[in-house]
Amino acid sequence: MILIDGKKEAAELREKLKQEVAELKLKYNKVPGLTVILIGDMAPSQIYVRNKERSANEVGLKSEVIKYPETVEEKTVLEKIEELNNDKTVSGILVQLPLPNHIDKKKVIETILPSKDVDGFHPTNVGNLSSGYESSVPCTPLGCYLLIKKIEPNLSGKKAVVVGRSNLNGKPMTQLLLKENCTVTITHSRTKDLKAECLEADIIVAAVGIPELVRGDWVKKDTIVIDVGINKTDNGIVGDVNFEEVSKNAKAMTPVPGGVGPMTIACLLKNTIDCFKRSQN
Ligand code: NAP
């Protein structure tokens, strides 16, 4: 079984991006810029944003974090986004989720210019992805996709089962696999026989949020299994896949932690650089 080392893959991707930023700097005499808006003081969001800033600096991006208190008015945030939309030094804008209840997430996402939407959440980017056009792709499924391609460069005709249909993970993952000519089944909480669906798969991507939902006898021999889940349990952090059981059958699989997680931030940097490149053309 190949243990997919997300930390190593993410470090390699960051190194490639660092070189790319250096080349862009030579060519355009400027570097891509990422601005993150952080509202409130929720500990996980603070940690995510700190990691994003550190990684952006590491690859040579210009990065900025704008912080607002939990009580900030929606209007203030929307006006700031408009200002960043018009700022030529800003290539990518990310508003860290979740937002306080009084701020409309949909409005926030739709105010970000699609060409600066590094999260790939804007409906224009969602539509572009499903139409097969160039667009920003949500960072976590993009990371999963790059890990799968590293193991199996030719995915054409493979049967893929995506467990979970969130806008963040399951749906964009499905689009990426479809683009690679996989036959994709997307499953969710109302799927009748999830085990039977998974047993058909050459590739399983689990993005559910239920600890160790996918068991060893759900996976046929030589399946690639990507575990997006991050679940806090009494035994520490576990994924949506039972690692011990599934690793006996899988051809390759990601651990949790150290699998998909590290790729997410690296893909955010990639999206920022791609937004910059598109803006120069
Ligand atoms: P989400 O928005 O809560 O979506 C969960 C999906 O799982 C839904 O589509 C739901 O179906 C489906 N589901 C729930 N119970 C199910 C069951 N028994 N069988 C099959 N499907 C079921 O979650 P998410 O935001 O996609 O996140 C999923 C997991 O990934 C979480 O553990 C989260 O922490 C983790 N995550 C990790 C990263 C990373 O960087 N590694 C990034 C983001 C999220 P319905 O649509 O029918 O309700």
CSV table of C-alpha atoms and ligand atoms in Angstrom, one decimal:
chain,number,residue,atom,x,y,z
A,1,MET,CA,0.0,0.0,0.0
A,2,ILE,CA,1.3,3.4,-0.9
A,3,LEU,CA,0.9,5.9,1.9
A,4,ILE,CA,0.3,9.2,0.3
A,5,ASP,CA,2.4,11.7,2.1
A,6,GLY,CA,0.5,15.0,1.8
A,7,LYS,CA,3.1,16.9,3.8
A,8,LYS,CA,5.8,15.9,1.3
A,9,GLU,CA,3.6,16.6,-1.7
A,10,ALA,CA,2.6,20.0,-0.4
A,11,ALA,CA,6.2,20.9,0.3
A,12,GLU,CA,7.1,20.0,-3.3
A,13,LEU,CA,4.2,22.0,-4.6
A,14,ARG,CA,5.3,25.0,-2.5
A,15,GLU,CA,8.8,24.7,-3.8
A,16,LYS,CA,7.5,24.7,-7.4
A,17,LEU,CA,5.3,27.7,-6.7
A,18,LYS,CA,8.2,29.6,-5.1
A,19,GLN,CA,10.2,29.2,-8.3
A,20,GLU,CA,7.2,30.3,-10.3
A,21,VAL,CA,6.8,33.4,-8.2
A,22,ALA,CA,10.5,34.3,-8.7
A,23,GLU,CA,10.0,33.9,-12.5
A,24,LEU,CA,6.9,36.1,-12.4
A,25,LYS,CA,8.7,38.7,-10.4
A,26,LEU,CA,11.4,38.8,-13.1
A,27,LYS,CA,8.9,39.0,-15.9
A,28,TYR,CA,6.4,41.5,-14.4
A,29,ASN,CA,8.4,43.2,-11.8
A,30,LYS,CA,5.7,42.4,-9.2
A,31,VAL,CA,4.5,39.4,-7.3
A,32,PRO,CA,1.0,38.0,-6.8
A,33,GLY,CA,-0.8,39.3,-3.7
A,34,LEU,CA,-3.1,37.4,-1.3
A,35,THR,CA,-5.4,39.3,1.1
A,36,VAL,CA,-7.3,37.4,3.8
A,37,ILE,CA,-10.2,38.9,5.7
A,38,LEU,CA,-10.6,37.4,9.2
A,39,ILE,CA,-13.6,38.2,11.3
A,40,GLY,CA,-13.8,37.5,15.0
A,41,ASP,CA,-11.4,35.5,17.2
A,42,MET,CA,-12.4,31.9,16.7
A,43,ALA,CA,-9.2,29.9,17.5
A,44,PRO,CA,-9.3,27.5,14.5
A,45,SER,CA,-9.8,30.4,12.0
A,46,GLN,CA,-7.0,32.3,13.6
A,47,ILE,CA,-4.7,29.2,13.2
A,48,TYR,CA,-5.8,28.6,9.6
A,49,VAL,CA,-5.2,32.2,8.7
A,50,ARG,CA,-1.8,32.3,10.4
A,51,ASN,CA,-0.8,29.2,8.5
A,52,LYS,CA,-2.0,30.7,5.2
A,53,GLU,CA,0.0,33.9,5.8
A,54,ARG,CA,3.1,31.9,6.7
A,55,SER,CA,2.9,29.7,3.6
A,56,ALA,CA,2.2,32.7,1.4
A,57,ASN,CA,5.3,34.5,2.7
A,58,GLU,CA,7.3,31.3,2.3
A,59,VAL,CA,6.7,31.1,-1.5
A,60,GLY,CA,7.3,34.9,-1.9
A,61,LEU,CA,3.7,36.1,-2.3
A,62,LYS,CA,2.7,39.5,-1.0
A,63,SER,CA,0.3,38.7,1.8
A,64,GLU,CA,-2.0,40.7,4.0
A,65,VAL,CA,-4.5,39.8,6.7
A,66,ILE,CA,-7.3,42.3,7.5
A,67,LYS,CA,-8.9,41.6,10.9
A,68,TYR,CA,-12.3,42.7,12.1
A,69,PRO,CA,-14.0,42.1,15.4
A,70,GLU,CA,-16.9,39.7,15.6
A,71,THR,CA,-19.3,42.7,15.7
A,72,VAL,CA,-18.2,44.3,12.4
A,73,GLU,CA,-21.1,45.4,10.2
A,74,GLU,CA,-21.7,43.5,7.0
A,75,LYS,CA,-21.5,46.8,5.1
A,76,THR,CA,-18.0,47.4,6.3
A,77,VAL,CA,-16.8,44.0,5.1
A,78,LEU,CA,-18.5,44.3,1.7
A,79,GLU,CA,-17.0,47.8,1.2
A,80,LYS,CA,-13.6,46.4,2.0
A,81,ILE,CA,-14.0,43.6,-0.5
A,82,GLU,CA,-15.0,46.2,-3.2
A,83,GLU,CA,-11.9,48.2,-2.4
A,84,LEU,CA,-9.7,45.0,-2.7
A,85,ASN,CA,-11.5,44.1,-6.0
A,86,ASN,CA,-10.2,47.5,-7.4
A,87,ASP,CA,-6.7,47.1,-5.9
A,88,LYS,CA,-4.3,46.0,-8.7
A,89,THR,CA,-1.8,44.7,-6.1
A,90,VAL,CA,-4.3,42.2,-4.9
A,91,SER,CA,-4.5,39.0,-7.0
A,92,GLY,CA,-6.6,36.9,-4.6
A,93,ILE,CA,-9.2,37.6,-1.9
A,94,LEU,CA,-10.2,35.1,0.7
A,95,VAL,CA,-12.8,35.7,3.5
A,96,GLN,CA,-12.1,33.1,6.2
A,97,LEU,CA,-15.3,31.1,7.0
A,98,PRO,CA,-17.3,30.6,9.1
A,99,LEU,CA,-18.8,34.1,9.4
A,100,PRO,CA,-20.7,35.5,12.3
A,101,ASN,CA,-24.5,35.0,11.9
A,102,HIS,CA,-25.3,38.6,11.1
A,103,ILE,CA,-23.1,38.5,8.0
A,104,ASP,CA,-24.6,36.9,4.9
A,105,LYS,CA,-22.1,34.4,3.5
A,106,LYS,CA,-23.7,34.3,0.1
A,107,LYS,CA,-23.4,38.1,-0.3
A,108,VAL,CA,-19.8,38.1,0.8
A,109,ILE,CA,-18.9,35.3,-1.7
A,110,GLU,CA,-20.7,37.0,-4.5
A,111,THR,CA,-19.1,40.4,-3.8
A,112,ILE,CA,-15.6,39.0,-4.4
A,113,LEU,CA,-14.6,39.5,-8.1
A,114,PRO,CA,-14.6,36.0,-9.7
A,115,SER,CA,-11.2,36.7,-11.1
A,116,LYS,CA,-9.9,37.2,-7.5
A,117,ASP,CA,-11.9,34.4,-5.8
A,118,VAL,CA,-9.1,32.1,-4.7
A,119,ASP,CA,-11.5,29.8,-2.8
A,120,GLY,CA,-13.4,29.1,-6.0
A,121,PHE,CA,-16.7,29.6,-4.2
A,122,HIS,CA,-18.2,32.3,-6.4
A,123,PRO,CA,-21.1,31.0,-8.6
A,124,THR,CA,-19.3,32.1,-11.7
A,125,ASN,CA,-16.3,29.9,-10.8
A,126,VAL,CA,-18.6,27.1,-9.8
A,127,GLY,CA,-20.3,27.4,-13.3
A,128,ASN,CA,-16.9,27.7,-15.1
A,129,LEU,CA,-15.7,24.5,-13.4
A,130,SER,CA,-18.8,22.5,-14.3
A,131,SER,CA,-18.6,23.9,-17.9
A,132,GLY,CA,-15.0,22.8,-18.2
A,133,TYR,CA,-13.7,26.4,-18.4
A,134,GLU,CA,-10.7,27.8,-16.7
A,135,SER,CA,-11.5,28.9,-13.1
A,136,SER,CA,-10.4,28.9,-9.5
A,137,VAL,CA,-11.2,25.5,-8.0
A,138,PRO,CA,-11.9,25.0,-4.3
A,139,CYS,CA,-8.6,24.3,-2.6
A,140,THR,CA,-9.3,21.0,-0.8
A,141,PRO,CA,-10.7,19.1,-3.8
A,142,LEU,CA,-7.9,20.6,-5.9
A,143,GLY,CA,-5.4,19.1,-3.4
A,144,CYS,CA,-7.2,15.7,-3.5
A,145,TYR,CA,-7.1,15.8,-7.3
A,146,LEU,CA,-3.4,16.5,-7.4
A,147,LEU,CA,-2.7,13.6,-5.0
A,148,ILE,CA,-4.8,11.2,-7.1
A,149,LYS,CA,-3.1,12.3,-10.3
A,150,LYS,CA,0.3,11.7,-8.7
A,151,ILE,CA,-0.7,8.0,-8.1
A,152,GLU,CA,-2.6,7.5,-11.3
A,153,PRO,CA,-1.9,10.0,-14.1
A,154,ASN,CA,-4.5,8.4,-16.4
A,155,LEU,CA,-7.9,8.4,-14.8
A,156,SER,CA,-9.9,7.9,-17.9
A,157,GLY,CA,-12.6,5.2,-17.5
A,158,LYS,CA,-11.9,4.8,-13.8
A,159,LYS,CA,-14.9,4.4,-11.4
A,160,ALA,CA,-14.9,7.1,-8.8
A,161,VAL,CA,-17.2,7.4,-5.8
A,162,VAL,CA,-17.3,10.7,-4.0
A,163,VAL,CA,-18.9,10.4,-0.5
A,164,GLY,CA,-20.4,13.8,0.5
A,165,ARG,CA,-21.9,16.5,-1.8
A,166,SER,CA,-20.9,19.7,-0.1
A,167,ASN,CA,-20.2,22.8,-2.2
A,168,LEU,CA,-16.8,22.9,-0.5
A,169,ASN,CA,-15.7,19.4,-1.2
A,170,GLY,CA,-17.9,16.8,-2.8
A,171,LYS,CA,-19.4,18.7,-5.7
A,172,PRO,CA,-16.2,20.3,-7.0
A,173,MET,CA,-14.4,17.0,-6.5
A,174,THR,CA,-16.9,15.3,-8.8
A,175,GLN,CA,-16.4,17.9,-11.5
A,176,LEU,CA,-12.6,17.5,-11.4
A,177,LEU,CA,-12.9,13.7,-11.7
A,178,LEU,CA,-15.5,14.0,-14.5
A,179,LYS,CA,-13.1,16.3,-16.4
A,180,GLU,CA,-10.6,13.4,-16.2
A,181,ASN,CA,-13.1,11.1,-17.8
A,182,CYS,CA,-13.9,9.1,-14.7
A,183,THR,CA,-17.3,7.6,-14.3
A,184,VAL,CA,-18.4,9.4,-11.1
A,185,THR,CA,-21.0,8.5,-8.5
A,186,ILE,CA,-21.7,11.2,-5.9
A,187,THR,CA,-23.2,9.8,-2.7
A,188,HIS,CA,-24.7,11.5,0.4
A,189,SER,CA,-26.7,11.0,3.5
A,190,ARG,CA,-29.7,9.6,1.5
A,191,THR,CA,-27.7,7.1,-0.5
A,192,LYS,CA,-29.4,3.7,-0.1
A,193,ASP,CA,-26.4,1.4,0.1
A,194,LEU,CA,-23.2,3.3,0.5
A,195,LYS,CA,-21.1,0.2,1.0
A,196,ALA,CA,-22.2,-1.3,-2.3
A,197,GLU,CA,-21.4,2.0,-4.1
A,198,CYS,CA,-18.0,2.1,-2.5
A,199,LEU,CA,-17.3,-1.5,-3.5
A,200,GLU,CA,-17.6,-0.5,-7.1
A,201,ALA,CA,-15.0,2.2,-6.9
A,202,ASP,CA,-11.4,2.4,-8.2
A,203,ILE,CA,-11.2,5.8,-6.5
A,204,ILE,CA,-13.0,6.8,-3.3
A,205,VAL,CA,-12.9,10.4,-2.0
A,206,ALA,CA,-14.6,10.6,1.4
A,207,ALA,CA,-15.6,14.1,2.6
A,208,VAL,CA,-18.4,13.5,5.1
A,209,GLY,CA,-17.4,14.5,8.7
A,210,ILE,CA,-18.3,11.1,10.3
A,211,PRO,CA,-15.3,9.4,12.0
A,212,GLU,CA,-14.2,6.3,10.2
A,213,LEU,CA,-17.4,5.8,8.2
A,214,VAL,CA,-15.7,4.0,5.4
A,215,ARG,CA,-14.7,0.5,6.5
A,216,GLY,CA,-12.3,-2.1,5.3
A,217,ASP,CA,-15.0,-4.3,3.7
A,218,TRP,CA,-16.3,-1.3,1.7
A,219,VAL,CA,-13.2,-1.1,-0.4
A,220,LYS,CA,-12.1,-3.6,-3.1
A,221,LYS,CA,-8.5,-4.4,-3.7
A,222,ASP,CA,-6.3,-1.7,-5.4
A,223,THR,CA,-8.6,1.2,-4.7
A,224,ILE,CA,-7.1,4.7,-4.3
A,225,VAL,CA,-8.7,6.2,-1.1
A,226,ILE,CA,-8.6,9.9,-0.3
A,227,ASP,CA,-9.7,10.9,3.2
A,228,VAL,CA,-10.8,14.5,3.5
A,229,GLY,CA,-12.4,14.2,6.9
A,230,ILE,CA,-11.0,15.9,10.0
A,231,ASN,CA,-12.9,14.6,13.1
A,232,LYS,CA,-12.0,15.3,16.7
A,233,THR,CA,-12.6,12.2,18.8
A,234,ASP,CA,-11.5,10.9,22.2
A,235,ASN,CA,-8.7,9.1,20.4
A,236,GLY,CA,-7.5,12.2,18.7
A,237,ILE,CA,-8.0,13.4,15.1
A,238,VAL,CA,-9.4,10.8,12.7
A,239,GLY,CA,-10.6,10.9,9.2
A,240,ASP,CA,-13.8,9.6,7.5
A,241,VAL,CA,-12.0,6.4,6.6
A,242,ASN,CA,-11.0,3.6,9.0
A,243,PHE,CA,-7.3,3.7,8.2
A,244,GLU,CA,-6.2,0.4,9.8
A,245,GLU,CA,-8.9,-1.6,8.0
A,246,VAL,CA,-8.9,0.1,4.6
A,247,SER,CA,-5.1,0.2,4.3
A,248,LYS,CA,-5.2,-3.6,4.0
A,249,ASN,CA,-7.1,-3.4,0.7
A,250,ALA,CA,-6.2,0.0,-0.8
A,251,LYS,CA,-3.6,0.5,-3.4
A,252,ALA,CA,-2.9,4.0,-2.0
A,253,MET,CA,-4.4,6.1,0.7
A,254,THR,CA,-4.0,9.3,2.6
A,255,PRO,CA,-3.5,9.4,6.3
A,256,VAL,CA,-5.2,11.8,8.7
A,257,PRO,CA,-3.5,14.0,9.7
A,258,GLY,CA,-0.8,14.5,7.1
A,259,GLY,CA,-2.8,13.7,3.9
A,260,VAL,CA,-5.2,16.1,2.3
A,261,GLY,CA,-4.8,18.8,4.9
A,262,PRO,CA,-1.4,20.1,4.0
A,263,MET,CA,-2.4,20.2,0.3
A,264,THR,CA,-5.2,22.6,1.0
A,265,ILE,CA,-3.1,25.6,1.8
A,266,ALA,CA,-0.6,24.9,-1.0
A,267,CYS,CA,-3.5,24.9,-3.4
A,268,LEU,CA,-4.6,28.3,-2.1
A,269,LEU,CA,-1.2,29.6,-3.0
A,270,LYS,CA,-1.5,28.0,-6.4
A,271,ASN,CA,-4.9,29.6,-7.0
A,272,THR,CA,-3.5,33.0,-6.0
A,273,ILE,CA,-0.7,32.6,-8.5
A,274,ASP,CA,-3.1,31.4,-11.2
A,275,CYS,CA,-5.4,34.4,-10.6
A,276,PHE,CA,-2.3,36.7,-11.0
A,277,LYS,CA,-1.3,35.0,-14.3
A,278,ARG,CA,-4.8,35.3,-15.7
A,279,SER,CA,-4.9,39.0,-14.8
A,280,GLN,CA,-1.7,39.6,-16.7
A,281,ASN,CA,-3.1,38.0,-19.9
B,1,NAP,P1,-20.5,19.0,5.0
B,1,NAP,O1,-20.7,20.3,4.4
B,1,NAP,O2,-21.0,18.8,6.4
B,1,NAP,O3,-21.0,17.9,4.1
B,1,NAP,C1,-21.0,16.6,4.5
B,1,NAP,C2,-21.5,15.7,3.4
B,1,NAP,O4,-21.5,14.4,3.8
B,1,NAP,C3,-23.0,16.0,3.0
B,1,NAP,O5,-23.1,16.0,1.6
B,1,NAP,C4,-23.8,14.9,3.6
B,1,NAP,O6,-25.0,14.5,2.9
B,1,NAP,C5,-22.8,13.8,3.6
B,1,NAP,N1,-23.1,12.8,4.6
B,1,NAP,C6,-23.5,12.9,5.9
B,1,NAP,N2,-23.8,11.7,6.5
B,1,NAP,C7,-23.5,10.8,5.5
B,1,NAP,C8,-23.6,9.4,5.5
B,1,NAP,N3,-24.0,8.7,6.6
B,1,NAP,N4,-23.3,8.8,4.4
B,1,NAP,C9,-23.0,9.4,3.3
B,1,NAP,N5,-22.9,10.8,3.2
B,1,NAP,C10,-23.2,11.5,4.3
B,1,NAP,O7,-18.9,18.7,5.2
B,1,NAP,P2,-17.6,19.3,4.4
B,1,NAP,O8,-17.5,20.7,4.6
B,1,NAP,O9,-17.6,18.8,3.0
B,1,NAP,O10,-16.5,18.5,5.2
B,1,NAP,C11,-16.4,17.1,5.2
B,1,NAP,C12,-15.2,16.7,6.1
B,1,NAP,O11,-14.0,17.2,5.6
B,1,NAP,C13,-15.3,17.3,7.6
B,1,NAP,O12,-14.7,16.3,8.4
B,1,NAP,C14,-14.4,18.5,7.5
B,1,NAP,O13,-13.8,18.8,8.7
B,1,NAP,C15,-13.3,18.0,6.5
B,1,NAP,N6,-12.6,19.1,5.8
B,1,NAP,C16,-11.3,18.9,5.6
B,1,NAP,C17,-10.5,19.8,4.9
B,1,NAP,C18,-9.0,19.6,4.7
B,1,NAP,O14,-8.3,20.5,4.4
B,1,NAP,N7,-8.6,18.4,4.9
B,1,NAP,C19,-11.1,20.9,4.4
B,1,NAP,C20,-12.5,21.1,4.5
B,1,NAP,C21,-13.2,20.1,5.2
B,1,NAP,P3,-26.2,15.5,2.7
B,1,NAP,O15,-25.8,16.5,1.7
B,1,NAP,O16,-27.3,14.5,2.3
B,1,NAP,O17,-26.5,16.1,4.0
